[in-house]
XYZ file of C-alpha atoms in Angstrom:
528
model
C 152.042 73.951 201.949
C 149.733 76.625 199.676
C 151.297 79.399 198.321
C 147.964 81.676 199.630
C 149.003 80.316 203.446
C 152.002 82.929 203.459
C 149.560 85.842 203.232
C 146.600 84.340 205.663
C 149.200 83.971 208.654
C 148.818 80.157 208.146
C 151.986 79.142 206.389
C 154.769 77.420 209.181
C 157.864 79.032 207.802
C 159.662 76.509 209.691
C 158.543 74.109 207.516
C 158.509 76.411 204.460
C 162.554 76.762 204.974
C 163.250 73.590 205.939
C 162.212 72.318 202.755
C 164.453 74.433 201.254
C 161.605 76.950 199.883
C 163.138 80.612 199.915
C 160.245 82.963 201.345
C 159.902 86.933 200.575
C 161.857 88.833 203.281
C 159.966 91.941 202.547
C 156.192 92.760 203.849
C 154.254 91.688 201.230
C 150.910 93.620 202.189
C 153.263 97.073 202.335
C 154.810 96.878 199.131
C 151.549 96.022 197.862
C 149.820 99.033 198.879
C 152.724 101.339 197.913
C 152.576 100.244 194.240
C 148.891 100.532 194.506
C 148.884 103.872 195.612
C 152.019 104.893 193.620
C 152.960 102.611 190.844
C 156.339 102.596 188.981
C 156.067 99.409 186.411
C 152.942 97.454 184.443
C 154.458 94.385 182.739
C 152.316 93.120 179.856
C 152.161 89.269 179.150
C 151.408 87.549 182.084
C 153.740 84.296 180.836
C 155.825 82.133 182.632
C 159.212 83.922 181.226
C 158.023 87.040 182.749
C 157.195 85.327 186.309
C 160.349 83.798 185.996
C 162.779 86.951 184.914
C 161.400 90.233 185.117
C 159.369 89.540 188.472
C 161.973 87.423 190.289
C 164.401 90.190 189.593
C 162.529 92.613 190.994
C 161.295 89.958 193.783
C 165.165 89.908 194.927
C 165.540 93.843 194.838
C 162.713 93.769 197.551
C 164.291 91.240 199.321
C 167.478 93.866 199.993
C 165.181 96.137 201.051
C 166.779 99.075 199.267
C 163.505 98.983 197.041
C 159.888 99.113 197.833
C 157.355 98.934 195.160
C 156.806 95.462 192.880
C 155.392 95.219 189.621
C 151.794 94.907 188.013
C 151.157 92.676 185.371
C 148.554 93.046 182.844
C 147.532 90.147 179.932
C 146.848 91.424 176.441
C 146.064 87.707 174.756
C 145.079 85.061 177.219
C 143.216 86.096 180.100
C 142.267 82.850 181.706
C 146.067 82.981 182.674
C 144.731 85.842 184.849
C 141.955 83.625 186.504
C 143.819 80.609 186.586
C 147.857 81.319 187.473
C 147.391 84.448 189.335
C 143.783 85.200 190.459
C 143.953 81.849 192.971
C 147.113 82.088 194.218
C 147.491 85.900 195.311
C 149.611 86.974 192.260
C 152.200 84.209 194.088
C 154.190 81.701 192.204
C 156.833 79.806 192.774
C 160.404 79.812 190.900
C 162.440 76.432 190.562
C 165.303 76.791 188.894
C 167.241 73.917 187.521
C 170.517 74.144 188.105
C 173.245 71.838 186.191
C 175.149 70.528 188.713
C 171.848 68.568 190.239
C 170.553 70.869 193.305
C 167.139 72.225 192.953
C 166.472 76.272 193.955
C 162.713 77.262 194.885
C 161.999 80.718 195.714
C 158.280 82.280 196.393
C 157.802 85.120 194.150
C 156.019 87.718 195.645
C 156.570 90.770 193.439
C 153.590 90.834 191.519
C 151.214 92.719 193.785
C 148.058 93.534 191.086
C 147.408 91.181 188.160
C 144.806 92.619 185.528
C 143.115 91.602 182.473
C 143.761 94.435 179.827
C 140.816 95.012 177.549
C 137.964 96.856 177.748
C 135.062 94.494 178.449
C 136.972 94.294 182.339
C 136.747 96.354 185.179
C 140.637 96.154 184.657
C 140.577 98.581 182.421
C 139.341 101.728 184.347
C 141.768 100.376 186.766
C 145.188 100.467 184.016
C 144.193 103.882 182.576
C 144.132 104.771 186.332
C 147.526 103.648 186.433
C 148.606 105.012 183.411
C 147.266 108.667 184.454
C 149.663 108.522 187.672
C 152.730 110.216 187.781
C 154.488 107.781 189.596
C 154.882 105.562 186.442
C 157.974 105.170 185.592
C 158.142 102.388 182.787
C 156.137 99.570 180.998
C 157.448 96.535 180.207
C 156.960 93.243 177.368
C 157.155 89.713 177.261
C 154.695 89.182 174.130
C 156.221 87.566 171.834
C 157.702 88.941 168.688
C 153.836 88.687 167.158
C 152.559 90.582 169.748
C 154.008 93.802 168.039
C 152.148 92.569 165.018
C 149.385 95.608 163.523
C 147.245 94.762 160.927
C 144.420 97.384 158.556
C 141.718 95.909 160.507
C 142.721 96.739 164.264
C 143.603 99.931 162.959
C 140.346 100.892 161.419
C 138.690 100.301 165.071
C 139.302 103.653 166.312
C 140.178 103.619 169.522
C 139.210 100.177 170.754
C 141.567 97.953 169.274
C 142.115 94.313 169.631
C 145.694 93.801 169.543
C 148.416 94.567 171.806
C 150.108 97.303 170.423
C 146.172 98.940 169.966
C 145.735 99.004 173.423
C 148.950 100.201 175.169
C 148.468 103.282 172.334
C 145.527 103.844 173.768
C 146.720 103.941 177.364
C 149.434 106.484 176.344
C 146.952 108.110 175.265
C 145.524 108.643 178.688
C 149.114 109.669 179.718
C 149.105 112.292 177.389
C 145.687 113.929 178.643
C 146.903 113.340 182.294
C 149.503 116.180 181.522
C 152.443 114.302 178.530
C 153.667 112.441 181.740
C 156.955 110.690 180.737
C 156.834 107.159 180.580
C 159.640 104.741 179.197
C 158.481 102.142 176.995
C 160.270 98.765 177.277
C 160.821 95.540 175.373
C 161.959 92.137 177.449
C 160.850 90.371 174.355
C 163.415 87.611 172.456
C 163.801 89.510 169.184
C 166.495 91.934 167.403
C 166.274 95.408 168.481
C 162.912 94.976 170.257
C 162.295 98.461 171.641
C 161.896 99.503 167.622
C 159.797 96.780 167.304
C 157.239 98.684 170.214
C 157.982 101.764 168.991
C 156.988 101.090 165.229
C 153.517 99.283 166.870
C 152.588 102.367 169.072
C 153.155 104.846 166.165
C 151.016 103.249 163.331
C 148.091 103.155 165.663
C 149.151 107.242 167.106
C 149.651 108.064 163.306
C 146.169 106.105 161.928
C 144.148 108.121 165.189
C 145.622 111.495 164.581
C 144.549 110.991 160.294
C 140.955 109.931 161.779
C 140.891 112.915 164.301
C 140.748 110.595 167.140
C 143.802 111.954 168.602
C 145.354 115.606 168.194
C 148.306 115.901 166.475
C 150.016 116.731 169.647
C 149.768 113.316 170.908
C 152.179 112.406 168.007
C 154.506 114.617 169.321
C 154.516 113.405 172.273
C 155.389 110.514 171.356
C 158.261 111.080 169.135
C 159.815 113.627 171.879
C 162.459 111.532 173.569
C 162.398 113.794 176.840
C 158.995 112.271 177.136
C 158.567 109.022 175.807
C 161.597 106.561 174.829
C 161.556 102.806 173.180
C 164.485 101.604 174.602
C 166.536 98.262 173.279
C 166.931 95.220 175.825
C 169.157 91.517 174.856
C 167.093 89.265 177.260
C 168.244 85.239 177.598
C 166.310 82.968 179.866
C 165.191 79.182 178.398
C 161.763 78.901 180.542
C 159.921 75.947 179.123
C 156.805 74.326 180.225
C 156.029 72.974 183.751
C 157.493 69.508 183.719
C 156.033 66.731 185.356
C 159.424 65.930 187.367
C 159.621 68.972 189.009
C 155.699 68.883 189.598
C 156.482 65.738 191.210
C 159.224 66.817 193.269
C 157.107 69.405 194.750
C 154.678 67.233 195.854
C 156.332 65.378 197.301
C 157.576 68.486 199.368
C 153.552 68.636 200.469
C 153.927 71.719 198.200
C 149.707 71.557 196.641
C 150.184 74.428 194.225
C 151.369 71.941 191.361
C 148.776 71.462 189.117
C 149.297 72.109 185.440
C 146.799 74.901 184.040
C 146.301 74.517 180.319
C 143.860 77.458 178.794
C 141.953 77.193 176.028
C 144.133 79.302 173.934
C 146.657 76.108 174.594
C 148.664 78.274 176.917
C 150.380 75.676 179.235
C 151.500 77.144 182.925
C 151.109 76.261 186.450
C 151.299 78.266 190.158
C 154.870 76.990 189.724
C 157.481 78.044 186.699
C 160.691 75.768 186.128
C 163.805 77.173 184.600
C 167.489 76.860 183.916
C 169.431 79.014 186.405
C 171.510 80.929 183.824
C 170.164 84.094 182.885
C 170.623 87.193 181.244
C 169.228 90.980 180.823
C 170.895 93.819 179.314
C 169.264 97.202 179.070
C 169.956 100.618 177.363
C 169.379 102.983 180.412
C 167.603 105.433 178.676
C 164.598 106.098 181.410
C 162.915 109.548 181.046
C 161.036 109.346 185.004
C 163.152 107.217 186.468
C 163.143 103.445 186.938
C 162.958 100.252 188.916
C 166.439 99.029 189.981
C 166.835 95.806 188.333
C 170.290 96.067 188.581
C 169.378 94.800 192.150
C 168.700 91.861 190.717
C 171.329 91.640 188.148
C 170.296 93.226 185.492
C 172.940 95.149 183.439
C 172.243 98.985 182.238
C 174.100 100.187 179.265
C 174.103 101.848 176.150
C 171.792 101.126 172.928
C 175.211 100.180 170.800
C 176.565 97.953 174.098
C 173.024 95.880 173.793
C 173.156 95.689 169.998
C 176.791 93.986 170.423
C 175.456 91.767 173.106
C 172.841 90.494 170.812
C 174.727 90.003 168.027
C 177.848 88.192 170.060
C 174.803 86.076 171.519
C 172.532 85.294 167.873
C 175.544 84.909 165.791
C 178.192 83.289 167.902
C 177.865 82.385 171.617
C 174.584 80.485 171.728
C 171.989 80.584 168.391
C 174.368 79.133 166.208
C 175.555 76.536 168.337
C 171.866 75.511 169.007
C 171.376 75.505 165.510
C 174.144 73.055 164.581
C 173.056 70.443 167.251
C 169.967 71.080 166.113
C 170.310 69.804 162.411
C 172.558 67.057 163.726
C 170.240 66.197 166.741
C 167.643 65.234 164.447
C 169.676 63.081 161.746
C 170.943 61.221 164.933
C 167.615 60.503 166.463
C 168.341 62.798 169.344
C 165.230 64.028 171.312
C 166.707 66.081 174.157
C 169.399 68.551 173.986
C 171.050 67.759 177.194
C 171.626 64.261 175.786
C 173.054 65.569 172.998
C 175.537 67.131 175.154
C 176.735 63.503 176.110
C 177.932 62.625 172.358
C 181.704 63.640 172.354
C 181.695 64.323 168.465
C 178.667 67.143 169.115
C 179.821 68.103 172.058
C 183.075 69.424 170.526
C 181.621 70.352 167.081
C 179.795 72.685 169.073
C 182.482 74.020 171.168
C 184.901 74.209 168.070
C 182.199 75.909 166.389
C 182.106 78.993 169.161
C 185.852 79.123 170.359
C 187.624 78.497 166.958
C 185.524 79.270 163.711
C 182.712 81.820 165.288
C 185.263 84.076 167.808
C 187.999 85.294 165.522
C 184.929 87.742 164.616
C 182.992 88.268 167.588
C 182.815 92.311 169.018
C 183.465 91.768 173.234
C 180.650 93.862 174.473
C 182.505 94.735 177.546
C 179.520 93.847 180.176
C 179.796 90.368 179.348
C 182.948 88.305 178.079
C 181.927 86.077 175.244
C 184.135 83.503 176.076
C 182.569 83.069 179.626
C 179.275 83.078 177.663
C 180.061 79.953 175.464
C 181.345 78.718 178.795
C 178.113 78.681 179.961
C 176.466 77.971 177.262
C 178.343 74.728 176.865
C 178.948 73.342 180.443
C 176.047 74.484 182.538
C 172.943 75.359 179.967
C 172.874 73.009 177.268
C 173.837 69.892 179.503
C 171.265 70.619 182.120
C 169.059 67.543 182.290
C 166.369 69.150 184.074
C 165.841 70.995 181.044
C 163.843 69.109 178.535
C 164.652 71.025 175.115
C 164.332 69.488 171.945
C 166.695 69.540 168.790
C 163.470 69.337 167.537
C 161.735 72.136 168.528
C 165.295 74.096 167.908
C 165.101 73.277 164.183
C 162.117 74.944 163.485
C 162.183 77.634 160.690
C 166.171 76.597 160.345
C 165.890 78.526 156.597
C 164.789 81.800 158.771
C 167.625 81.647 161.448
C 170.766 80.527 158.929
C 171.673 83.919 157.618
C 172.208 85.476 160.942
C 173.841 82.555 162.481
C 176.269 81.868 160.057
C 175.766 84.379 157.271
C 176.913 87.064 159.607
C 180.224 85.404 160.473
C 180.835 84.412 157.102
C 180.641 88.102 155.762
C 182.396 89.565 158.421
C 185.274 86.679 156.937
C 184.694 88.109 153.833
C 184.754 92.117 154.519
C 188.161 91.958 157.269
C 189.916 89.426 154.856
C 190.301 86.388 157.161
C 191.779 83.272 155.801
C 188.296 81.279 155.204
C 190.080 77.891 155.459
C 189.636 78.554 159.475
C 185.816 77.667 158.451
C 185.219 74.060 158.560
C 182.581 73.078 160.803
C 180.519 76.250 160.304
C 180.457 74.581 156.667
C 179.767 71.161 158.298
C 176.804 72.669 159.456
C 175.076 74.180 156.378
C 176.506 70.556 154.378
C 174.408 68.921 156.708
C 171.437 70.988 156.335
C 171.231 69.468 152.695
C 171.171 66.443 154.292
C 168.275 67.170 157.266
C 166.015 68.504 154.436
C 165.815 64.764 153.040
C 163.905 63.950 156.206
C 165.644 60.439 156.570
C 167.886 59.505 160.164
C 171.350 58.594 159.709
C 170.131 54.878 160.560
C 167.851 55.023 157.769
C 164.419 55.768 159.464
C 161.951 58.519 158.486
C 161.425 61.800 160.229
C 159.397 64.748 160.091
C 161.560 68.236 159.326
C 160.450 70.608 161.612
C 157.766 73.358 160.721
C 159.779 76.098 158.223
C 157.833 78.301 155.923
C 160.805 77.110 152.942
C 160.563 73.633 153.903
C 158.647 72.536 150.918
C 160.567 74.521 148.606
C 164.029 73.649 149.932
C 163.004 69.976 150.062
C 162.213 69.702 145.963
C 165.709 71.178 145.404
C 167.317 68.417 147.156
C 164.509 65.642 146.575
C 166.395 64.415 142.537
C 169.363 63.508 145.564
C 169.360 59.794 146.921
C 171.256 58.430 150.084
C 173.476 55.796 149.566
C 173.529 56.447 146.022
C 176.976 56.254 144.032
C 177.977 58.721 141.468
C 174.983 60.466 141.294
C 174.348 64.126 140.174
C 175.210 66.540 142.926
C 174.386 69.653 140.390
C 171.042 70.650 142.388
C 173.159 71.865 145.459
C 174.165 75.164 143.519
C 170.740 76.084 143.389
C 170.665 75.601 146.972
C 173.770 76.953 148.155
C 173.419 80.433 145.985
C 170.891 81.683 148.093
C 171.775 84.443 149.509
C 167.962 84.391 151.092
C 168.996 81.422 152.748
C 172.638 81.859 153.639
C 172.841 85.444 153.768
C 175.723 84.833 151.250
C 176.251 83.295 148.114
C 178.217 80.692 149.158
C 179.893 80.021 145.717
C 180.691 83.811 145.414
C 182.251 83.730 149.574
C 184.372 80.269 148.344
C 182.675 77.940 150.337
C 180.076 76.279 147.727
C 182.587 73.802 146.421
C 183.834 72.908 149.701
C 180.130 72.567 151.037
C 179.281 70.367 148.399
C 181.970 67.990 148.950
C 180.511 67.578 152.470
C 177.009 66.644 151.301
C 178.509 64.130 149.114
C 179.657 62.441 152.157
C 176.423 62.727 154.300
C 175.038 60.872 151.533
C 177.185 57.839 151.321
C 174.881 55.939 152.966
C 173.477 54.544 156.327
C 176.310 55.890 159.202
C 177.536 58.645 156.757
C 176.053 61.433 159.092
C 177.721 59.758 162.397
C 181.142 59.168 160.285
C 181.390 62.681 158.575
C 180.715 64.223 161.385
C 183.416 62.662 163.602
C 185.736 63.146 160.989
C 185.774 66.528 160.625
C 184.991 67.520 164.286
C 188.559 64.990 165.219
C 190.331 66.633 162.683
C 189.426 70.283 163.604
């Protein structure tokens, strides 16, 4: 079983859907010629979210044959993902997707019809500013990372062959312009906080830096800023895709499936004709398309407006999922905990979680309307987090912790603060940042050593708390003001929102001693 035997006429279906393996039920070879010959969507970042999400939803708008045109991907960074997960295989790959309650769903995704390297030392290139000239475009699509908006002096000052992402897609709007200021939409999937300004502030410092050189006329800015024409729309996008895993590699072989080796580049890219992920997933869009678009709400994406996305972010980073990741997280790691879904099998994080969401965290939520936060945590809690075939880390989680605290928590504490709430509802949200004084000490709850994960504070956090000892009676707890006034930090002051004192009382019992993080813990989360 090859993935390239379902295009050479050599595949046996029968065998295919016996196996449980979901084929295309559209003709590949057709839909690939129409979006040659009249493209509507170039994805950049060839990654396994993106083969995963974007593709797979527009895989299963095929399949109900109300749509016929798939999607071209294009890779800005690493392009031996190009000649290594794509090039071989036919642009096919394969989606598992790891579902909670045990059973296994694998569906060939056969959406991708064009895969193409975008820089201009390829023969790719003539081919995208090809594609970027045709009116048929409709919109262009990210899944780069929030560094791959990054712009720095030096890409700038290249003129009009730049290096970085945000260089290049400039450029090919620039080609748009001269075919005629065709509309185009310009579209972030990416993971980060209003991501379509993120695009849109990328695009115009190279457009603004051209024009100053005379590289590009002044028009071109225009263009760019007219939102008839061109438009940076906002997107909330939730998927957890991690790396191929060597059970579900193993599973498939022992389907006969071949396509299962792992592909690791040598930009340390790690990926594989096959992409595992949890089966809970979710894309919200502001429908603000200036030539028309895809319809991804074929394949359950949601449209909406920019304000309905900004309060489906915000319900999701500072009360449905991030901060309940982030508590296990801190707690994960003082426990020894290496997987999240075993974490989910300790009662007392289990509910300090849950009481976290439903009881501190919702009194303040906004309902965005398309999606009901209390489903959300539903999911969150007893399908996502649990799922075993989904080897996260509390580890990997707790990484730049100091970043991620003053929109987790901060948020809901000030939005305590500014409606008046009684604050005495917050225990466990205070649990949580207690116990950050205690993670920073990089000692286990059984006494053992570990390693904090990567923060750019970590150093300077950890010599505010390093005069503190565990196990140590009567000793001076003064240091934690200097900690706990940081607004940087916290968002808040936490002395000035009347939590400091109660905070500190906390620490004082994570540090009792060997068992103080397992006993504090329970306490609070049984008396909540």
């Amino acid at each position: 079983m090859k993935l390239t035997d379902l295009l050479s006429g050599n595949a046996n279906v029968a065998e295919w859907e016996e196996k449980g393996y979901q084929l295309p039920k559209f003709d590949i070879a057709a839909v690939r010629q129409r979006t040659h010959d009249e493209p509507t969507w170039v994805h950049f970042g060839g990654g396994n979210i993106f083969r995963a999400f974007p593709a797979a939803i527009i895989n299963d708008a095929l399949n109900t044959g109300q749509y016929d045109r798939g999607v071209i991907v294009a890779e800005t960074f690493d392009y031996e993902v190009i000649d290594k997960a794509y090039k071989p295989y036919d642009n096919l790959s394969l989606l598992v997707s790891l579902q909670s309650s045990g059973t296994i769903e694998k569906k060939v995704i056969a959406s991708v019809t064009e895969s193409l390297k975008a820089d201009y030392q390829f023969d790719d290139w003539a081919r995208l500013v090809e594609i970027f000239r045709k009116p048929s475009l409709q919109m262009i699509t990210f899944t780069i990372t929030e560094k791959g908006y990054s712009v720095n002096d030096a890409d700038l000052a290249r003129g009009l062959t730049p290096v970085l992402a945000m260089g290049k897609v400039t450029a090919l709007l620039l080609e748009r312009f001269k075919a005629g200021m065709l509309p185009l939409t310009v579209q972030s999937m990416d993971n980060c906080s209003h991501n379509g300004d993120k695009v849109k502030a990328g695009v115009m410092a190279y457009a603004e830096r051209w024009v100053a050189d005379g590289l590009a006329p002044a028009e071109f800015l225009a263009y760019l800023k007219d939102e008839k024409k061109i438009t940076f729309p906002w997107s909330m996008i939730d998927k957890i895709t991690p790396r191929p895993h060597v059970k579900v590699k193993e599973m498939l072989a022992a389907d006969g499936f071949e396509d299962n080796n792992y592909i690791e580049t040598e930009r340390h890219t790690f990926t594989a004709p096959f992409v595992n992920a949890e089966e809970v997933q979710y894309l919200v869009i502001e429908d603000n398309y200036t030539n028309g678009r895809p319809p991804l709400e074929l394949g359950g994406a949601l449209y909406t407006t920019r304000d309905t996305v900004d309060k489906v972010e915000t319900m999701k980073v500072t009360t449905c999922l991030n901060p309940l990741h982030t508590a296990m997280s801190i707690y994960g790691c003082m426990l020894d905990y290496t997987l999240i879904s075993a974490e989910m099998a300790d009662e007392d994080i289990r509910a300090f979680i849950q009481k976290i969401g439903y009881i501190e965290a919702m009194p303040v939520v906004t309902d965005p309307g398309v999606l009901n936060p209390y489903e959300f945590i539903g999911a969150v809690i007893n399908r996502r987090l649990p799922n075993p075939f989904m080897p996260d880390a509390p580890q990997r989680i707790a990484s730049d912790t100091s970043q991620k605290l003053p929109i987790r928590f901060g948020e809901t504490i000030k939005k305590y603060l500014a409606r008046g709430l009684d604050k005495s509802n917050l225990v466990l949200i205070p649990l949580t940042l207690a116990g950050y004084a205690r993670y920073l000490k990089g000692i286990k709850d059984n006494g053992e050593p570990f390693e904090p994960s990567p923060d750019p504070m970590l150093e300077e956090l950890q010599a505010i708390v390093a005069p503190l000892e565990i196990g140590k009676a009567d000793q001076d707890y003064s240091c934690l003001r200097q900690l706990y006034s940081r607004k940087d930090i916290f968002g808040v002051d936490l002395y000035e929102a009347g939590l400091g004192e109660q905070i500190e009382g906390m620490v004082k019992e994570l540090y009792a001693g060997n068992g103080a993080v397992r006993k504090t813990l329970h306490k609070y989360v049984v008396a909540r």
